[in-house]
mmCIF file of C-alpha atoms in Angstrom:
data_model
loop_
_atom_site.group_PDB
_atom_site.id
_atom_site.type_symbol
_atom_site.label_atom_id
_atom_site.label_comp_id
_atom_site.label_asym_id
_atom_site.label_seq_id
_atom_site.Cartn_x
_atom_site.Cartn_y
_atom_site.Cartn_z
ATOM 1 C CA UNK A 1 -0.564 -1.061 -16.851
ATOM 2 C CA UNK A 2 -0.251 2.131 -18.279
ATOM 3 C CA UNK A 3 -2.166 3.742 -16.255
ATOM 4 C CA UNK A 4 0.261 3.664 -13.247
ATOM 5 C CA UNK A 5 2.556 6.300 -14.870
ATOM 6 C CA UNK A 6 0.495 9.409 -14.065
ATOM 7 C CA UNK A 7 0.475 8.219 -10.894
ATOM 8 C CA UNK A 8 4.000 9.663 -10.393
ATOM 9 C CA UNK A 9 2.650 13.044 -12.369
ATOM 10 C CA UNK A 10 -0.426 13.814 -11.273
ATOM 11 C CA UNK A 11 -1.112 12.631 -7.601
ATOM 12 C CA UNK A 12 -3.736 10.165 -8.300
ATOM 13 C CA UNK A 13 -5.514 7.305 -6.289
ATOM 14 C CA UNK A 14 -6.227 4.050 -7.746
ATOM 15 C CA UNK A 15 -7.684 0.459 -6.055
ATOM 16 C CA UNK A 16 -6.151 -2.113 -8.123
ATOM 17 C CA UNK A 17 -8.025 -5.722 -7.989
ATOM 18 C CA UNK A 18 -6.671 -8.976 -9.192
ATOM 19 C CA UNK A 19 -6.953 -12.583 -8.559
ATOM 20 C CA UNK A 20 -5.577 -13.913 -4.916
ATOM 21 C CA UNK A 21 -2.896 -15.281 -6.637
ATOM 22 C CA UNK A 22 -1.879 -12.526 -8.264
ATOM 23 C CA UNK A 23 -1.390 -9.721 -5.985
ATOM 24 C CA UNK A 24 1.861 -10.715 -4.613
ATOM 25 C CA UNK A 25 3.351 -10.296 -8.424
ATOM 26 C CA UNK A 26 1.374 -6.917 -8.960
ATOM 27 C CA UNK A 27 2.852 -5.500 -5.734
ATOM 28 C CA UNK A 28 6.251 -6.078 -7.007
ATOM 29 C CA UNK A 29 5.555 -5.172 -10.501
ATOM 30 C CA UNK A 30 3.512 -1.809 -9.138
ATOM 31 C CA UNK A 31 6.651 -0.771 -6.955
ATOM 32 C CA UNK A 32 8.879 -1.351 -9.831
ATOM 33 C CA UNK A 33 6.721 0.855 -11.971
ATOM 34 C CA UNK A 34 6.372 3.779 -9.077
ATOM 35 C CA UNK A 35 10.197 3.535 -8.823
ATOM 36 C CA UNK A 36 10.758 3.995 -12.647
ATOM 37 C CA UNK A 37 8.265 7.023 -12.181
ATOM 38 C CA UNK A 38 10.982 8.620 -10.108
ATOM 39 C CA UNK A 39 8.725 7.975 -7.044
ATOM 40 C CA UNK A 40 9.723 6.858 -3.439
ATOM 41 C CA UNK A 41 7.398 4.266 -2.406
ATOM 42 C CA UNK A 42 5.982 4.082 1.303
ATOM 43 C CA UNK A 43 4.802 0.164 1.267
ATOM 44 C CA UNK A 44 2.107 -0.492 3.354
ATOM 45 C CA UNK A 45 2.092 -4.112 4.693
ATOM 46 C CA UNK A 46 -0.956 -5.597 6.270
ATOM 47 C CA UNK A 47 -0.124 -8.823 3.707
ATOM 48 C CA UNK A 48 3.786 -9.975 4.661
ATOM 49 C CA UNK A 49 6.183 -8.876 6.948
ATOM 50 C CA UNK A 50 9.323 -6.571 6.058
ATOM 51 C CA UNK A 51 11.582 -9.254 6.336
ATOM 52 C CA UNK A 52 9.562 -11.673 3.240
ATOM 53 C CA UNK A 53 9.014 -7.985 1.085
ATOM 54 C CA UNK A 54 12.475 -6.925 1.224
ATOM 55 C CA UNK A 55 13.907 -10.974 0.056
ATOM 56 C CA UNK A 56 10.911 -10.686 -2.698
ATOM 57 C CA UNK A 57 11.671 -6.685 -3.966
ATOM 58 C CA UNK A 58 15.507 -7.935 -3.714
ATOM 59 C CA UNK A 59 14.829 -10.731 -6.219
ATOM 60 C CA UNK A 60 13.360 -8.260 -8.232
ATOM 61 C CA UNK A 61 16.168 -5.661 -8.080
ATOM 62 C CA UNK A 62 14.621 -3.695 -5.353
ATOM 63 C CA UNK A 63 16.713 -2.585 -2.741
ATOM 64 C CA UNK A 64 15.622 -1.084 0.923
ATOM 65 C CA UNK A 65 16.801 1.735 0.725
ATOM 66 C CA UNK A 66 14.396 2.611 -2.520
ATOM 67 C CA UNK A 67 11.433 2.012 -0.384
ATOM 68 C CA UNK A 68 10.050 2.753 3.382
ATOM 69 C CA UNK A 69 7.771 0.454 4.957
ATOM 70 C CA UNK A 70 4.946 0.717 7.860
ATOM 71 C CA UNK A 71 4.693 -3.234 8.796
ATOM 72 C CA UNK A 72 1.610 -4.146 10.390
ATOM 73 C CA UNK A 73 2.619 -7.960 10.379
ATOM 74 C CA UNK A 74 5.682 -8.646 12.254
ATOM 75 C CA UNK A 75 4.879 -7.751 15.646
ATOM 76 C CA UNK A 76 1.569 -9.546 14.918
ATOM 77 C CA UNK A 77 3.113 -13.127 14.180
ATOM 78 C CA UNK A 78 5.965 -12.843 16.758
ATOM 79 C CA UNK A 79 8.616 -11.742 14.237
ATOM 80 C CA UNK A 80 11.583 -9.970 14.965
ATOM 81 C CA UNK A 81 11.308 -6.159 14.422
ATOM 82 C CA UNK A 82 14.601 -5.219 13.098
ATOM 83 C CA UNK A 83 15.298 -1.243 13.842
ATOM 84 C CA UNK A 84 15.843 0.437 10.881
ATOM 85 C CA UNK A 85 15.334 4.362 9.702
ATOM 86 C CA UNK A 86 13.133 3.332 6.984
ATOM 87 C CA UNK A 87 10.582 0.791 8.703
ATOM 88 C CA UNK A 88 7.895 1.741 11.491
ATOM 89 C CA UNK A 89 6.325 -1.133 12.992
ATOM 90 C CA UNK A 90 2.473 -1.365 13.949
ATOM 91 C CA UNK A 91 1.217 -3.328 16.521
ATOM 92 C CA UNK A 92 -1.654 -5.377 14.463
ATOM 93 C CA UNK A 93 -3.455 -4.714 11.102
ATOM 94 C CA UNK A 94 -6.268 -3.982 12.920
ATOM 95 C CA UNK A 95 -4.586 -1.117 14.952
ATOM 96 C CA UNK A 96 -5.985 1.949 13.004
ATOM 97 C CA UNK A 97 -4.302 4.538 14.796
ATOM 98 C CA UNK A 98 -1.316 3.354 14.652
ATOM 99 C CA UNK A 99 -1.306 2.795 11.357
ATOM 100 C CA UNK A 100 -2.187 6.141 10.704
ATOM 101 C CA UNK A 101 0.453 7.704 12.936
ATOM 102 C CA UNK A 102 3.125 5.656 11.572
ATOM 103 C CA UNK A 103 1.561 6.259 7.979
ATOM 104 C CA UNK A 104 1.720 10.321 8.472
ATOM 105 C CA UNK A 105 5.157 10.106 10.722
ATOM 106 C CA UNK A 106 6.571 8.367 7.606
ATOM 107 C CA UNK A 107 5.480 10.388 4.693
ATOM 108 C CA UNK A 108 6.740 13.380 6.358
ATOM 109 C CA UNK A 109 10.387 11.681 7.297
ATOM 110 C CA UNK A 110 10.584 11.018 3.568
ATOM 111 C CA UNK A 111 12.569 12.969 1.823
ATOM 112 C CA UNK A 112 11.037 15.981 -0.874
ATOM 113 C CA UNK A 113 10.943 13.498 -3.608
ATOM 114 C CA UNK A 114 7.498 12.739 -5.176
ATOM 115 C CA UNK A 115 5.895 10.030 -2.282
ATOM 116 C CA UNK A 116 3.819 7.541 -3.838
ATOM 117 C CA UNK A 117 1.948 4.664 -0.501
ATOM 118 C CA UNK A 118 1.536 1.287 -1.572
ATOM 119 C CA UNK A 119 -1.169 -0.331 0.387
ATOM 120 C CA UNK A 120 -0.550 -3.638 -0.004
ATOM 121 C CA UNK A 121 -3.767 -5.471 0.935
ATOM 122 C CA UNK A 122 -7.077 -3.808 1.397
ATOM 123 C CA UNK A 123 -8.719 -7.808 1.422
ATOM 124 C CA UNK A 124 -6.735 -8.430 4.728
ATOM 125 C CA UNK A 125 -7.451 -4.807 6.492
ATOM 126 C CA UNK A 126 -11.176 -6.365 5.905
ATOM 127 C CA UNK A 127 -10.337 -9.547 7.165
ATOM 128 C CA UNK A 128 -9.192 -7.562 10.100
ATOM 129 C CA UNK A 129 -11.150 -4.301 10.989
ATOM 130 C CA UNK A 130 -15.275 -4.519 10.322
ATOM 131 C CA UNK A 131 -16.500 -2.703 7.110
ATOM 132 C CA UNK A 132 -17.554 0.342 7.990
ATOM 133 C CA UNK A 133 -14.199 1.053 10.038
ATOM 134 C CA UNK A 134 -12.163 0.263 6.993
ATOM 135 C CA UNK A 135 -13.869 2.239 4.646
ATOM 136 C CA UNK A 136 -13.536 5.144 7.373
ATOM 137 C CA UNK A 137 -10.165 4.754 7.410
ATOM 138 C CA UNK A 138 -9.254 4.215 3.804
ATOM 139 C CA UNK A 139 -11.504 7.824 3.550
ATOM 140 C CA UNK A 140 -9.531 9.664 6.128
ATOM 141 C CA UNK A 141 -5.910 7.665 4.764
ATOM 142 C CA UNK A 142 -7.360 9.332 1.373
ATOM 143 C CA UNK A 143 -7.783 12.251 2.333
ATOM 144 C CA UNK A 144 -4.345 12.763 3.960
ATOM 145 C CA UNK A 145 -2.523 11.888 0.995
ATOM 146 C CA UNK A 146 -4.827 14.388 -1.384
ATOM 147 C CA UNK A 147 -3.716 17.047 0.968
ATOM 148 C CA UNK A 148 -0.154 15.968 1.395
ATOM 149 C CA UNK A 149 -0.089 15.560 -2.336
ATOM 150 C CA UNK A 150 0.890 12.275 -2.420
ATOM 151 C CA UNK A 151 0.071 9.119 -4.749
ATOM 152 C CA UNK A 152 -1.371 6.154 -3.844
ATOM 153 C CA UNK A 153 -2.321 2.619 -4.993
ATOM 154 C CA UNK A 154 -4.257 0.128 -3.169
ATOM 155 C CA UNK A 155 -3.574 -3.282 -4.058
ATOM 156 C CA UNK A 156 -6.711 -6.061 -3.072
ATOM 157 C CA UNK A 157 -7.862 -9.404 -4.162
ATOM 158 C CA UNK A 158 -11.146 -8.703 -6.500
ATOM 159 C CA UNK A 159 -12.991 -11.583 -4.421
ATOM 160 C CA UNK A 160 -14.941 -11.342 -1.636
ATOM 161 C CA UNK A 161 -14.983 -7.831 -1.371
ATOM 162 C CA UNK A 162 -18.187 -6.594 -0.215
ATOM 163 C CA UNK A 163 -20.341 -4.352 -3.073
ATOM 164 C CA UNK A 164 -20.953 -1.498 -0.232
ATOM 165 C CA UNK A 165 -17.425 -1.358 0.996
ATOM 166 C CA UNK A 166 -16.226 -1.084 -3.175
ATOM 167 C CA UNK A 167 -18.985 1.581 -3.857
ATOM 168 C CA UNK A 168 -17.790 3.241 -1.168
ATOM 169 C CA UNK A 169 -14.060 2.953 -1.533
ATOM 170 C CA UNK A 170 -14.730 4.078 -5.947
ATOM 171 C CA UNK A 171 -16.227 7.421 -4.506
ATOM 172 C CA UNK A 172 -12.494 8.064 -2.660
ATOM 173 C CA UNK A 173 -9.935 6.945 -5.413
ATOM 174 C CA UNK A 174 -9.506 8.377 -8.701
ATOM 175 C CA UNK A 175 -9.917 4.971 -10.560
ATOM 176 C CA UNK A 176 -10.136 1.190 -10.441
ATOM 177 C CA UNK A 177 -8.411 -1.375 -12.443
ATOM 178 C CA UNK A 178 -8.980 -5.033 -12.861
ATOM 179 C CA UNK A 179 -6.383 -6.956 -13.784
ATOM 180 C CA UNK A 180 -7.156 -10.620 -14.796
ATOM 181 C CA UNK A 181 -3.744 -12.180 -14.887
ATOM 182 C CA UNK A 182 -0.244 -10.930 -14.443
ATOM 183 C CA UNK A 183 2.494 -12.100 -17.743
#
């Protein structure tokens, strides 16, 4: 994974794809690396709520207040939305604008640190929003954090993505990398 270290240097974009199985274990191993970076993470969630990220980033030595979260799951499933500084809650993953307004509110309540966005699952914003409405998204969410200067990773299960929506999506990041398993 060595690639993830300019990330914290040089403002770069990358789609990371991995087995199903494996993304869960490459978020937390991809936070850990932005952290070492000296980057603050903004976590994206359209994959778990707050509550299950911040019990799996504490078993890895992750505490909250290393990382801010937009949650677009809780309020979805009928979990309890806990008020804290450094989560904003969306109504639904498919709730675009919302996401967006809580994605640009947060980034500029961070603090002046390099910001790195973790976008947890761009398999389940499919799942959720049609094609052509995520890749329009992902392309403005892009573009926002090239001209906020900000990092970014997008995490994603390598199956079932659709070849238009990955052409697409390799013409608005800097790079993709496959992993095949996680150690």
């Amino acid at each position: 994974m060595a690639d993830e270290h300019a990330v914290a240097r040089e403002n770069r974009l990358y789609l990371l794809l991995s087995a199903p199985q494996e993304v869960n274990r490459l978020n937390v191993a991809v936070t850990k690396k932005i952290l070492d970076n000296g980057c603050k993470p903004l976590v994206i969630s359209l994959n778990q709520p707050v509550r299950v990220i911040s019990k799996t980033y504490a078993k890895a030595g992750i505490l909250p207040e290393m990382y801010y979260v937009v949650d677009a799951v809780t309020r979805y499933s009928g979990g309890e939305m806990v008020p804290m500084p450094q989560i904003r809650y969306v109504n639904h993953p498919a709730d675009l604008t919302g996401l967006g307004i809580a994605i640009t509110e947060t980034l500029k309540a961070m603090p002046p640190v390099h910001k790195c966005i973790l976008f947890d699952s761009l398999s389940l914003l499919l799942i959720h929003t049609p094609t052509i409405t995520a890749a329009k998204f992902l392309h403005f969410l892009i573009n926002n954090l090239r001209l906020a200067e900000t990092s970014g990773i997008i995490l994603s299960a390598d199956v079932g993505i659709d070849p238009v929506i990955l052409s697409q999506i390799s013409t608005f990041v800097d790079s993709i990398i496959t992993f095949d398993k996680m150690r």
